[in-house]
Coordinates of C-alpha atoms (C1' of nucleotides) in Angstrom, one line a residue:
Chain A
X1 CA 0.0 0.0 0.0
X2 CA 2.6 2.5 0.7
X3 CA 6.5 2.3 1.2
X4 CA 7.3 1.9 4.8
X5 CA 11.1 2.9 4.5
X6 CA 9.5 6.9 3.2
X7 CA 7.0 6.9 5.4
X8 CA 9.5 5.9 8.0
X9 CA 12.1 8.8 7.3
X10 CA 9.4 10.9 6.7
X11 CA 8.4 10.6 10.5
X12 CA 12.0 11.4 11.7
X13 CA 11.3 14.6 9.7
X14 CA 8.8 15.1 11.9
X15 CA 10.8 15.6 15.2
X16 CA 13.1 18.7 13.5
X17 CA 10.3 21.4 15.3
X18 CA 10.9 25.2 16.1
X19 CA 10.9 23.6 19.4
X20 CA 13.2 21.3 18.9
X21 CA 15.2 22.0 15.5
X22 CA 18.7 20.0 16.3
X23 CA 19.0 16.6 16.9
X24 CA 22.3 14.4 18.2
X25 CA 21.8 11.1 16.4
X26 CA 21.4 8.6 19.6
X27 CA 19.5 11.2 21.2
X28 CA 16.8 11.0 18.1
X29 CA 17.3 7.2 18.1
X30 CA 16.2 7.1 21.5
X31 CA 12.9 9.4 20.8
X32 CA 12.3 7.1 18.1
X33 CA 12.7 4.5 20.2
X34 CA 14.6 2.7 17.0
X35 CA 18.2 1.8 16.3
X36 CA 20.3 4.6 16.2
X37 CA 22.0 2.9 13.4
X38 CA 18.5 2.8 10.9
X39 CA 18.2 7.0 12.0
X40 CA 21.7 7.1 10.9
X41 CA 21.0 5.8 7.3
X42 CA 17.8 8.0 7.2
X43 CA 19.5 10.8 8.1
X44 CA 22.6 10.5 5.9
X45 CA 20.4 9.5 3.0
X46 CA 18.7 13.3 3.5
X47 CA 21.8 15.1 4.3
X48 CA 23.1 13.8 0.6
X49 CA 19.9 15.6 -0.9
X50 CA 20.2 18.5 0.9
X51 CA 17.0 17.8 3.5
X52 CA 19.1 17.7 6.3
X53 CA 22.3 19.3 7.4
X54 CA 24.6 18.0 10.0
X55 CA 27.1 20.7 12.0
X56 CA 30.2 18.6 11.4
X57 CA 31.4 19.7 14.4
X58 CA 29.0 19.1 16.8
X59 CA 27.5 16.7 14.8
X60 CA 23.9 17.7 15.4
X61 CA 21.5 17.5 12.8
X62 CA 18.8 20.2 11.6
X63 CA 16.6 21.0 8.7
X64 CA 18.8 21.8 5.5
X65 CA 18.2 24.4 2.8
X66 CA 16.3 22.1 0.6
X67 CA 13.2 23.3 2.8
X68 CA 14.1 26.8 1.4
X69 CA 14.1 26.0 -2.4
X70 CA 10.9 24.0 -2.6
X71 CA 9.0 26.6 -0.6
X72 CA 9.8 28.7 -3.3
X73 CA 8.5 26.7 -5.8
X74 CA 5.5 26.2 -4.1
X75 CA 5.3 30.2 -4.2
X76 CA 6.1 30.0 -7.8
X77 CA 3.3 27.2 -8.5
X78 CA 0.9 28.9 -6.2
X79 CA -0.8 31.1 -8.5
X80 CA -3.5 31.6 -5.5
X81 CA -1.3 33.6 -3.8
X82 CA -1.1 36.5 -6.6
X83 CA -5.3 36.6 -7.0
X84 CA -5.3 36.1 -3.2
X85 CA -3.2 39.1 -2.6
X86 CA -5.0 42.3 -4.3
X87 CA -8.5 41.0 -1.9
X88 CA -6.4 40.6 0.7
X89 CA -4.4 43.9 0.4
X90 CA -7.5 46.0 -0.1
X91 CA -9.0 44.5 3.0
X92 CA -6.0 45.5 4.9
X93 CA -6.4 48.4 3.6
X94 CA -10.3 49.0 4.7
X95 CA -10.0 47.4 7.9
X96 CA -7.0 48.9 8.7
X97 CA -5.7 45.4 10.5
X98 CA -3.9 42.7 9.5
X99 CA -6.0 39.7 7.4
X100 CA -4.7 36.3 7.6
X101 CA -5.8 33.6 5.2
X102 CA -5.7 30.1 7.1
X103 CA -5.7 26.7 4.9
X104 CA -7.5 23.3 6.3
X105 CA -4.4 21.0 6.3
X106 CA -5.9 17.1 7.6
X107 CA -7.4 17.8 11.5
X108 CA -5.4 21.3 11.4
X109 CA -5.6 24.9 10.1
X110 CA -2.0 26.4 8.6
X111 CA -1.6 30.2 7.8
X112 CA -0.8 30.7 4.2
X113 CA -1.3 33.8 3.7
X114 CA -0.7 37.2 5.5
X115 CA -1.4 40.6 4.9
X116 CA -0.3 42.7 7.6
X117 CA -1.3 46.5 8.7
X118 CA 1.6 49.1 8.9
X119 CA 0.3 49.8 12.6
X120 CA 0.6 46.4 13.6
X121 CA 2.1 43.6 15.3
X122 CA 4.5 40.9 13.2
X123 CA 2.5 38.2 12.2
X124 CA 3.7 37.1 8.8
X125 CA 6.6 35.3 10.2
X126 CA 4.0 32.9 11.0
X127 CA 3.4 31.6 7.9
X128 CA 3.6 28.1 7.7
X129 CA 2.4 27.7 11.2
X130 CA 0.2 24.5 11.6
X131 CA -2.0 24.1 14.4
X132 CA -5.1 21.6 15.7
X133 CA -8.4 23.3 14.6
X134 CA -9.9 23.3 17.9
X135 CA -8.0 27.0 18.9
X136 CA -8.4 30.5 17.6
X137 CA -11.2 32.0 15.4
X138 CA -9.2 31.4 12.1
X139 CA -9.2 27.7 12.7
X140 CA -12.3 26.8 14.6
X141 CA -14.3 28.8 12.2
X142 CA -13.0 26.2 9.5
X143 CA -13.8 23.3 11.8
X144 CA -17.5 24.3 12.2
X145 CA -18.5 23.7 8.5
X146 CA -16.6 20.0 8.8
X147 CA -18.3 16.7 9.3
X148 CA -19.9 16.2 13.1
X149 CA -17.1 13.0 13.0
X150 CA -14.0 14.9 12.4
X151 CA -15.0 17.6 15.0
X152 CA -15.6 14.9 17.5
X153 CA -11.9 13.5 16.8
X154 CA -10.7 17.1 17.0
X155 CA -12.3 18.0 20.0
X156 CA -10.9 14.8 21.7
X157 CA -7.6 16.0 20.3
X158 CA -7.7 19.1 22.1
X159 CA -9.4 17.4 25.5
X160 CA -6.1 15.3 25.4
X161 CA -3.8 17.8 25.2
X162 CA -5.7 19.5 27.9
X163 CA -6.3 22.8 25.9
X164 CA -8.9 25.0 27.9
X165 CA -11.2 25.5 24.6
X166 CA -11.8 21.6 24.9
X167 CA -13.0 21.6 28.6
X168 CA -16.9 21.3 28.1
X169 CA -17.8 19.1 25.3
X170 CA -21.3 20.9 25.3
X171 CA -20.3 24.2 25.2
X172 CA -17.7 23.4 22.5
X173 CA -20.0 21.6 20.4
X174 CA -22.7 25.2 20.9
X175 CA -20.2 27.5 19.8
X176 CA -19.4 26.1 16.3
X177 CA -23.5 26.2 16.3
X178 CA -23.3 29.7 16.7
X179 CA -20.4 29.9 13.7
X180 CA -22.9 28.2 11.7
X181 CA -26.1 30.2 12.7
X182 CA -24.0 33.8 12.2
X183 CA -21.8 32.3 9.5
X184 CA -18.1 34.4 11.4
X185 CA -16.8 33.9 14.8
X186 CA -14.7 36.5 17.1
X187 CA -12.5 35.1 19.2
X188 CA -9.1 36.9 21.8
X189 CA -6.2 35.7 22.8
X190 CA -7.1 32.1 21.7
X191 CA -3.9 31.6 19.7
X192 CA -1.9 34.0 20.6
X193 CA -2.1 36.1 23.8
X194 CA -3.4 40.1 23.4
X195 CA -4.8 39.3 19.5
X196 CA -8.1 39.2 18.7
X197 CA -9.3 38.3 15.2
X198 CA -12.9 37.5 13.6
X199 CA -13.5 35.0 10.9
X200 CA -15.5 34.1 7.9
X201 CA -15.4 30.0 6.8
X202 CA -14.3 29.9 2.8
X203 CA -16.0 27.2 0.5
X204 CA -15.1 26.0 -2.5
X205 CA -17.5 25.1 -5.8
X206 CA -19.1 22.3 -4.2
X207 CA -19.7 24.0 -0.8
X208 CA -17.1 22.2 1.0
X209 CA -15.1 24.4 3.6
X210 CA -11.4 25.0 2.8
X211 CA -10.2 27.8 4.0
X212 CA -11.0 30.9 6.2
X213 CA -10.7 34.4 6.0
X214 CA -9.9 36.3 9.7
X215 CA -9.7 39.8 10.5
X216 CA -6.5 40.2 13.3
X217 CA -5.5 42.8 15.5
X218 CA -4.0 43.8 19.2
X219 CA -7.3 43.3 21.3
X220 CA -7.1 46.5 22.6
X221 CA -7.7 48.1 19.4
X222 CA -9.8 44.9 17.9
X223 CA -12.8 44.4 20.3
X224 CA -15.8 43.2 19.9
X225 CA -17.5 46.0 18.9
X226 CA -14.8 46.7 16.7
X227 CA -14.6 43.9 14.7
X228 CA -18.4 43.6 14.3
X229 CA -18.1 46.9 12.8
X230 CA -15.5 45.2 10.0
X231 CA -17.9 42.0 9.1
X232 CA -19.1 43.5 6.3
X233 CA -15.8 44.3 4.4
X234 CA -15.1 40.8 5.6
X235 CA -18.0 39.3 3.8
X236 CA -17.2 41.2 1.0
X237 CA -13.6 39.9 0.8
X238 CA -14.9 36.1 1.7
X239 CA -17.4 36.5 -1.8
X240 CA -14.6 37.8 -3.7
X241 CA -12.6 34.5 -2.5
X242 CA -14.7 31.8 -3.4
X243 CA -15.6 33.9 -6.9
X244 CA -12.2 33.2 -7.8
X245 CA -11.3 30.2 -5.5
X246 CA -13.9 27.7 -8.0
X247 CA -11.6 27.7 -10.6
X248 CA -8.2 27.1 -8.7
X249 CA -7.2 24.0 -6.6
X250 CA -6.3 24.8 -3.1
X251 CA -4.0 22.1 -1.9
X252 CA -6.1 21.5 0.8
X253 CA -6.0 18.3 2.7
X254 CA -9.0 17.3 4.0
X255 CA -9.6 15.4 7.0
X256 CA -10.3 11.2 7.0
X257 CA -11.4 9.4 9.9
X258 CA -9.6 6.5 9.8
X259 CA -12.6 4.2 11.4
X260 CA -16.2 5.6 11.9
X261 CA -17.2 3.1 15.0
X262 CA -20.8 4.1 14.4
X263 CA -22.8 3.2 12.0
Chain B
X1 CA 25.5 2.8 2.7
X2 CA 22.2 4.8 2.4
X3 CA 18.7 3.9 1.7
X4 CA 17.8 3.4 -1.6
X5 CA 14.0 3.8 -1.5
X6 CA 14.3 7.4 0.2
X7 CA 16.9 8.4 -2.1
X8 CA 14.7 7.6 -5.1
X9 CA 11.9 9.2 -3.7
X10 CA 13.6 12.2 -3.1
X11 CA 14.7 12.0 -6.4
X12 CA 10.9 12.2 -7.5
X13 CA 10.3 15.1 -5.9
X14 CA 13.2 16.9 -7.8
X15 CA 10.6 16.6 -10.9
X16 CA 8.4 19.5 -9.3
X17 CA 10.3 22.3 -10.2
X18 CA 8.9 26.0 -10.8
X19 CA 9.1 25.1 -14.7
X20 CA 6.7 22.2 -14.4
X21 CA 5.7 22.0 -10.8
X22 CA 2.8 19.5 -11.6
X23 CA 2.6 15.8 -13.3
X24 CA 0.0 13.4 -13.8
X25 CA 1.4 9.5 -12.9
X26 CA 2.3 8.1 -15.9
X27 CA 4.4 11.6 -17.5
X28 CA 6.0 11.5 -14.3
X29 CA 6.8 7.7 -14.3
X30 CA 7.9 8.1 -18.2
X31 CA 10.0 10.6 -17.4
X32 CA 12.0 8.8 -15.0
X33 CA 11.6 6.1 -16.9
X34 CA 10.9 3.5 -14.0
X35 CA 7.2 1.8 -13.6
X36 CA 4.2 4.4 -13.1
X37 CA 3.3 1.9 -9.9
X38 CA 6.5 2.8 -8.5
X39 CA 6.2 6.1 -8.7
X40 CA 2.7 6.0 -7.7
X41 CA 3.6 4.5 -4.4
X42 CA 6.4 7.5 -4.0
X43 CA 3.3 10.0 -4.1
X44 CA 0.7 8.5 -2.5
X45 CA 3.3 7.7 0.4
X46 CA 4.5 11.4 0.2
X47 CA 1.1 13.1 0.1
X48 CA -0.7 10.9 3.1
X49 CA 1.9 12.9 4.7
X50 CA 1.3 16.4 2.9
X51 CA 4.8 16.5 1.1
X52 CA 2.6 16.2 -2.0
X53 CA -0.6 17.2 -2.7
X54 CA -2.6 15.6 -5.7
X55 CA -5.5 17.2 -6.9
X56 CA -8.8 14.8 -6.8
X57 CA -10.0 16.5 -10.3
X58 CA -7.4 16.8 -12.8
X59 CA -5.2 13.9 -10.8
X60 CA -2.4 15.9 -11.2
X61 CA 0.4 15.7 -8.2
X62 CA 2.2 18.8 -6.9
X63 CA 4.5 19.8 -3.9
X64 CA 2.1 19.6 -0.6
X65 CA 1.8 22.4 2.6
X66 CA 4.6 20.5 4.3
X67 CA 7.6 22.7 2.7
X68 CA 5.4 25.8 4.2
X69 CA 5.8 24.3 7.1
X70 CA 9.3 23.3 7.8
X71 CA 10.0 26.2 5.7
X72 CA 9.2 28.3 8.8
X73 CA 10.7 25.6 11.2
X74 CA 13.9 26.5 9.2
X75 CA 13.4 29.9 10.0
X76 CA 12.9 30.0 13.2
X77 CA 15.7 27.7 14.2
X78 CA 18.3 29.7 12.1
X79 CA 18.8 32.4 14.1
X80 CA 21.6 33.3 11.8
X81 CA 19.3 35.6 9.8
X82 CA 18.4 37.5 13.0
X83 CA 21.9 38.5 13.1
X84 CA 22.5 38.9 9.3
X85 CA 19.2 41.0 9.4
X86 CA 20.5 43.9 10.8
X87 CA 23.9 44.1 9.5
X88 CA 21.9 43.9 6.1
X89 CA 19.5 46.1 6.7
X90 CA 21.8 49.1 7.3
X91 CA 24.3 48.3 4.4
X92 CA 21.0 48.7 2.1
X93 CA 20.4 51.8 4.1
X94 CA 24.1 53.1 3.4
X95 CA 23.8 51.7 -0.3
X96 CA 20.4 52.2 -1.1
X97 CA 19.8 49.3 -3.1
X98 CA 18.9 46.1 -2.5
X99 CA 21.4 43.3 -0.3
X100 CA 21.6 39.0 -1.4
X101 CA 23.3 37.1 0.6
X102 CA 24.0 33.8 -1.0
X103 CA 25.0 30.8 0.8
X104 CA 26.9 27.7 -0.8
X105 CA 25.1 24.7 -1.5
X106 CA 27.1 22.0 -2.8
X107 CA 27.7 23.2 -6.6
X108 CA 25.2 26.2 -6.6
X109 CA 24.8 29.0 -4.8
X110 CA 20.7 29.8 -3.2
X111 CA 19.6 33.2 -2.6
X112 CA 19.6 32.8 1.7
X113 CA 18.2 36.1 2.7
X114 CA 17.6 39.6 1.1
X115 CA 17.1 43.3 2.2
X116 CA 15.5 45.1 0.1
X117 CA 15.7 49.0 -1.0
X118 CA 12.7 50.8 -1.4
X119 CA 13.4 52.1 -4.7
X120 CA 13.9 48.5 -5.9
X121 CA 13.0 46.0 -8.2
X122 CA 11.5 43.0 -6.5
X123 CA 14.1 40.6 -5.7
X124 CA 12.8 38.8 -2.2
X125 CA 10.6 36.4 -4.2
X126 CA 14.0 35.2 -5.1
X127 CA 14.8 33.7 -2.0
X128 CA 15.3 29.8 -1.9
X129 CA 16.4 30.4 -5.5
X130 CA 19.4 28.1 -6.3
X131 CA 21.4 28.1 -9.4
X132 CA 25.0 26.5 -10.7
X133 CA 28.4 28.6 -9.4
X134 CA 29.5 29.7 -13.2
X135 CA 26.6 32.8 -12.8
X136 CA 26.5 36.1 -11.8
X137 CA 28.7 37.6 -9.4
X138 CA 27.1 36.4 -6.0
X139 CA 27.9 33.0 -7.6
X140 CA 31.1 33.2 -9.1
X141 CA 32.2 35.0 -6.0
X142 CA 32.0 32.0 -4.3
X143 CA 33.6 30.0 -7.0
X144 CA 36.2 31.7 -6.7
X145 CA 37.6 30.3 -3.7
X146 CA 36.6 26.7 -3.8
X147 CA 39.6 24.1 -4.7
X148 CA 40.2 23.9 -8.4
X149 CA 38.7 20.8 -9.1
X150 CA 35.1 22.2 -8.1
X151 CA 35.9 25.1 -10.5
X152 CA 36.5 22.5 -13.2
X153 CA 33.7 20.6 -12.5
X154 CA 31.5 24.1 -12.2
X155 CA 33.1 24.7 -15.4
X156 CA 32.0 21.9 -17.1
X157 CA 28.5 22.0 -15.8
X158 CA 28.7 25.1 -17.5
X159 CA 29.7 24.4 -20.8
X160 CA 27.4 21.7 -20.9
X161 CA 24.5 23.8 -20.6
X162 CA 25.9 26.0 -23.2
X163 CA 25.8 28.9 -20.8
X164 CA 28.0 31.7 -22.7
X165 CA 30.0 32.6 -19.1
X166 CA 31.5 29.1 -19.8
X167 CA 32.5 29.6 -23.3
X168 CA 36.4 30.1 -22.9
X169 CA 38.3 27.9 -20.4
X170 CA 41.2 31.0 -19.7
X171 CA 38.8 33.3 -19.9
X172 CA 37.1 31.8 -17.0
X173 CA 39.6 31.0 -14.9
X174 CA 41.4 34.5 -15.3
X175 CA 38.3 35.9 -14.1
X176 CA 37.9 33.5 -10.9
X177 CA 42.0 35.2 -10.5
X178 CA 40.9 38.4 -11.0
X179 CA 38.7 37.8 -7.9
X180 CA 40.8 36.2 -5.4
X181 CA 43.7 39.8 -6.4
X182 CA 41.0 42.4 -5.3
X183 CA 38.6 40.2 -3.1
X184 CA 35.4 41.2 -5.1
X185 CA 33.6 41.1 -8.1
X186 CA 30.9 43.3 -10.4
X187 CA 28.9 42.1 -12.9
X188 CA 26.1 42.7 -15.1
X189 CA 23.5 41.5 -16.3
X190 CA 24.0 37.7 -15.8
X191 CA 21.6 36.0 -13.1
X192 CA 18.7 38.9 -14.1
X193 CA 18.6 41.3 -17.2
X194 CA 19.7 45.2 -16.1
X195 CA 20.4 44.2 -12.9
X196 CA 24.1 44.8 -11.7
X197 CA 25.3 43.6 -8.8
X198 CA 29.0 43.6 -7.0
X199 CA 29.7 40.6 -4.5
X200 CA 32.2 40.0 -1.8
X201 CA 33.1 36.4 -0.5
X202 CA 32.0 35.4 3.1
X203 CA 34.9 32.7 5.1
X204 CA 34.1 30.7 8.2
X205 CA 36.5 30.8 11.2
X206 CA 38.5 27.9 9.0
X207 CA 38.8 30.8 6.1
X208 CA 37.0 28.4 4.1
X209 CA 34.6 30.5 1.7
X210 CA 30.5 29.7 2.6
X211 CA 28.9 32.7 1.4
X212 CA 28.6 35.9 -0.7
X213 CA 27.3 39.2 0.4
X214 CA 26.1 41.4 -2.5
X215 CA 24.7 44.9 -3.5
X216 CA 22.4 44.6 -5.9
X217 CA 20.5 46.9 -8.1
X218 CA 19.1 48.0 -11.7
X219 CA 22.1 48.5 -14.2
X220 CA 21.2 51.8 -15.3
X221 CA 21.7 53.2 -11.5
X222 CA 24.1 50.8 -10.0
X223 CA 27.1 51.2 -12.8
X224 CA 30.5 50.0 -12.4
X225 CA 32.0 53.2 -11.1
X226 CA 28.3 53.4 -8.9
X227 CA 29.4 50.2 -7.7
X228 CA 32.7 50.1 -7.0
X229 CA 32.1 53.7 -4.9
X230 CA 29.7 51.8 -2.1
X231 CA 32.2 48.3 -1.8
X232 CA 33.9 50.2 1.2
X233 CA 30.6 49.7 2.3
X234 CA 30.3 46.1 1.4
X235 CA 33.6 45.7 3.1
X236 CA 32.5 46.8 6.3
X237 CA 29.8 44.8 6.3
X238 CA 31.4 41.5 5.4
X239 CA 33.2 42.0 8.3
X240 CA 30.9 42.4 10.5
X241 CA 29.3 39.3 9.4
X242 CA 32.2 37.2 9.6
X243 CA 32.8 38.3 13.4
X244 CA 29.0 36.3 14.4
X245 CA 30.1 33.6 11.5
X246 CA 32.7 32.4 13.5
X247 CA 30.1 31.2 16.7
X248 CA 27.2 29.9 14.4
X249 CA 27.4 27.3 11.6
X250 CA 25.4 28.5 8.7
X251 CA 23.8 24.9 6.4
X252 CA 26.6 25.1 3.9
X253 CA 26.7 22.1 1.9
X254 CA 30.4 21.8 0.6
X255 CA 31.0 20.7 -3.0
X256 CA 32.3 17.0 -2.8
X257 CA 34.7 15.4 -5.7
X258 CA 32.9 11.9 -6.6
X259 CA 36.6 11.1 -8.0
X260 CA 39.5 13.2 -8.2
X261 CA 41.1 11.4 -11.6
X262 CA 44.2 13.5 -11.6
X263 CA 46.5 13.1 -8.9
Chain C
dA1 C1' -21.5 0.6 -31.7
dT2 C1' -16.8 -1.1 -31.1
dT3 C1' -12.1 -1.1 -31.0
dT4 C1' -8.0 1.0 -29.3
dA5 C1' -5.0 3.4 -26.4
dG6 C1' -4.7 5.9 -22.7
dT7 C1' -5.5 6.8 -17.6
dG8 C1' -5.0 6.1 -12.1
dG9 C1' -4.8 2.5 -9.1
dT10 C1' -4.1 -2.7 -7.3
dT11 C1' -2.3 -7.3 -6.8
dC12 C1' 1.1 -11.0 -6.6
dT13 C1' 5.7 -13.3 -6.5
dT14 C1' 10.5 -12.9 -7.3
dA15 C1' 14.3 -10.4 -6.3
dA16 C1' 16.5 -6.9 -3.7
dA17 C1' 16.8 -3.8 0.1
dT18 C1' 16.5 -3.1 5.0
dA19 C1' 16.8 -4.1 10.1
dG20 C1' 19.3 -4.3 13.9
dA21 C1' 22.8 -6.7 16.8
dA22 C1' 27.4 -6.6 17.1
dC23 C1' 31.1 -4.2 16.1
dC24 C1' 34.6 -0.3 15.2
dG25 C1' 37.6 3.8 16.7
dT26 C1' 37.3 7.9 19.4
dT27 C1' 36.2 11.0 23.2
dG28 C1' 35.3 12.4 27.8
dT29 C1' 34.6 10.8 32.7
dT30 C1' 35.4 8.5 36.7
Chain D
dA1 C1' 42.7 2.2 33.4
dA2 C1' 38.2 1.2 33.3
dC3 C1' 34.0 2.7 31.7
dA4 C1' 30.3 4.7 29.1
dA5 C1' 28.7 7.2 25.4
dC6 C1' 29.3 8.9 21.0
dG7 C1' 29.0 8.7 15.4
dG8 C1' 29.6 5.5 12.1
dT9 C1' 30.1 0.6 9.8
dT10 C1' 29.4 -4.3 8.7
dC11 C1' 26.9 -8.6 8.1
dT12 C1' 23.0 -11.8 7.2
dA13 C1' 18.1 -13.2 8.4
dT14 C1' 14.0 -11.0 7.6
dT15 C1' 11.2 -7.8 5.5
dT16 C1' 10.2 -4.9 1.8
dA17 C1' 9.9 -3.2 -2.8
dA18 C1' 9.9 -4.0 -8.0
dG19 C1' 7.4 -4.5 -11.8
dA20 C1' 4.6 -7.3 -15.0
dA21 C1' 0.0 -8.2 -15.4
dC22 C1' -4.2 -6.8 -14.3
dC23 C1' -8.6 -3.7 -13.2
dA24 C1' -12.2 -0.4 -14.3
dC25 C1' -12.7 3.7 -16.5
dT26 C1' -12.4 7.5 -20.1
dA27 C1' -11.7 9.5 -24.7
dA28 C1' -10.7 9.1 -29.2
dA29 C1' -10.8 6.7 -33.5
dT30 C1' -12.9 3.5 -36.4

DNA sequence: ATTTAGTGGTTCTTAAATAGAACCGTTGTT
DNA sequence: AACAACGGTTCTATTTAAGAACCACTAAAT
């Protein structure tokens, strides 16, 4: 069905985080909990293409500039971006606060876009950044408009890694009502601490949810009040989206429950 | 020695290039000429973990979200660039054009991080670009100081390709001399049409050559006698790199002989 | 209508690659 | 001087992948 050695190496990929970017090789071995000489080969085998880099000194291994050049190319192929760009500009521009553009990525939500306001705090240096769709506006928003299954696995994602928003399955399970009822959701500090943002789910042609347009700013500045003033422009944007969106391909990787115990 | 599964399947993924960064199965298999259910275990093993997407319509496989991702692992983890940003910042502030600084990656060189003037062309999309030694002065800067037989071997790549820098052999090589006698280069016109750009080589604490820093700008403005006025400048700065070089290994990826067939 | 050639995906058995214990030589500690 | 840990290498039993043949399907050509 698939080739174990890949999908092996590929998991040792995996462990290089921004948490954790260098890794000794017994000391990866160990985390493994495999041979150190099999994460040797794996390793070497990427090093010689450029995937990973070893220090020769200290030996430690990290991520290697191979990351770099396909990222562009993804850039390059990515003609989303450039008709993505002039909405999301222009809504910078109205709103006068950053816009992020979040992608559903499996059981998580990645920023892939970013358009950020001159008077505001850095967030583009989080593109890339994947996280479990049961936190933040941007990514719950998404999760509301996906089947009841896949929000059940999500939301026992979140209750394992003891994430607050995952406390009360009731209450949980009501507020992506509410996304649904109001069609946007607010939400502060949820992902990252003093930032508010308020969301709008993006579908594609067939009505499936892929995507999600947010609204972000310092939550002194973005309240409640003040993002409910900027729904509108949001809206706008959101329509302007999926006008375009149904004749591009968002690689979008959408969720599969691997067993559905009922019936 | 090393896996030979992985390496193939990394050798897959070199297919998806900015030129032609999606194939359907059985182009891709032809062109590698090995059997399409080969290479259609590669993908399916690389997109289940979203190092390939494949679009459900057309069929057609391209590079997935996961080089966003570890793109911005990479970036977080090489803290290098916080202290080459500021060193580059102000040199494009004293220059006032653009700054590329181009780090060594086996036999190319791959546009590492960029400043960019405000009264610039658009280069930044050009980072994670990587392209063979023989080109352009951020390139050849570099060549300059790698042992001979790379140079050949550069050289040869070169003249394969038909690439005019690598039409005469003395030529070449006087050039590479002319380098290593005043310790930089200008050029025009080579890697992008009217733009000029004057490079100086970057050494480790070894002395061994693992960058290039450049100025880089339209060839109308940034003339040879424009250029050569702001590399006390470019000086300065290289220095000032090289002092942080010395405690922090950049991912350089040294050119290795396969076989050295003279003595 | 029917053949033909193409597609993405699957299956099976032979043939090849990998796993992993045991082993280097080296380095730093006790 | 003994010991432990390191990165890296070697060898063969065991596992895995290769690839021809095969589906079911689509599109074009007859």
């Amino acid at each position: 069905m698939s080739l174990k050695t890949l999908e092996k190496s590929l998991q040792v990929l995996e462990f290089f985080t921004s948490e954790k970017p260098k890794w000794k090789l017994r000391e990866l071995a160990r985390e493994l909990e495999i041979n150190h000489s099999i994460v040797y080969r794996i390793l070497s085998t990427f090093e010689r293409s450029g995937y990973i880099y070893q220090n020769k000194d200290s030996k430690e291994y990290e991520l290697g500039l191979k990351f770099l050049e396909f990222s562009r190319i993804m850039d390059d192929n990515l003609k989303i971006t450039e008709l993505l760009e002039p909405i999301m500009s222009e809504l910078t521009n109205q709103s006068e606060e950053s816009v992020v553009f979040t992608i559903l990525d499996d059981f998580y939500g990645l920023y892939f876009k970013i358009t950020e306001s001159h008077q505001n705090v850095r967030f583009a240096e989080s593109i890339g950044r994947r996280s479990p769709l049961y936190i933040g506006a941007s990514h719950r928003t998404i999760l509301a408009f996906l089947p009841v299954e896949v929000q059940e696995e999500v939301y026992q994602m979140g209750k394992e890694s003891g994430h607050p928003a995952t406390s009360d399955h009731q209450s949980f399970f009501d507020k992506l009502q509410v996304i649904r009822d109001q069609g946007w959701l607010f939400s502060s500090g949820e992902t990252f601490p003093d930032v508010s943002a308020v969301s709008v789910p993006i579908f594609d042609s067939q009505h499936r949810v892929i995507a999600s347009l947010s609204i972000a700013g310092p939550s002194y500045r973005l309240t409640e009040s003040a993002a409910t003033e900027k729904i509108d422009l949001l809206f706008e944007s959101k329509y302007k989206v999926q006008r375009f969106s149904s004749k591009l391909s968002f690689p979008v990787k959408r969720p599969e429950m691997l067993a559905t115990e009922s019936h």
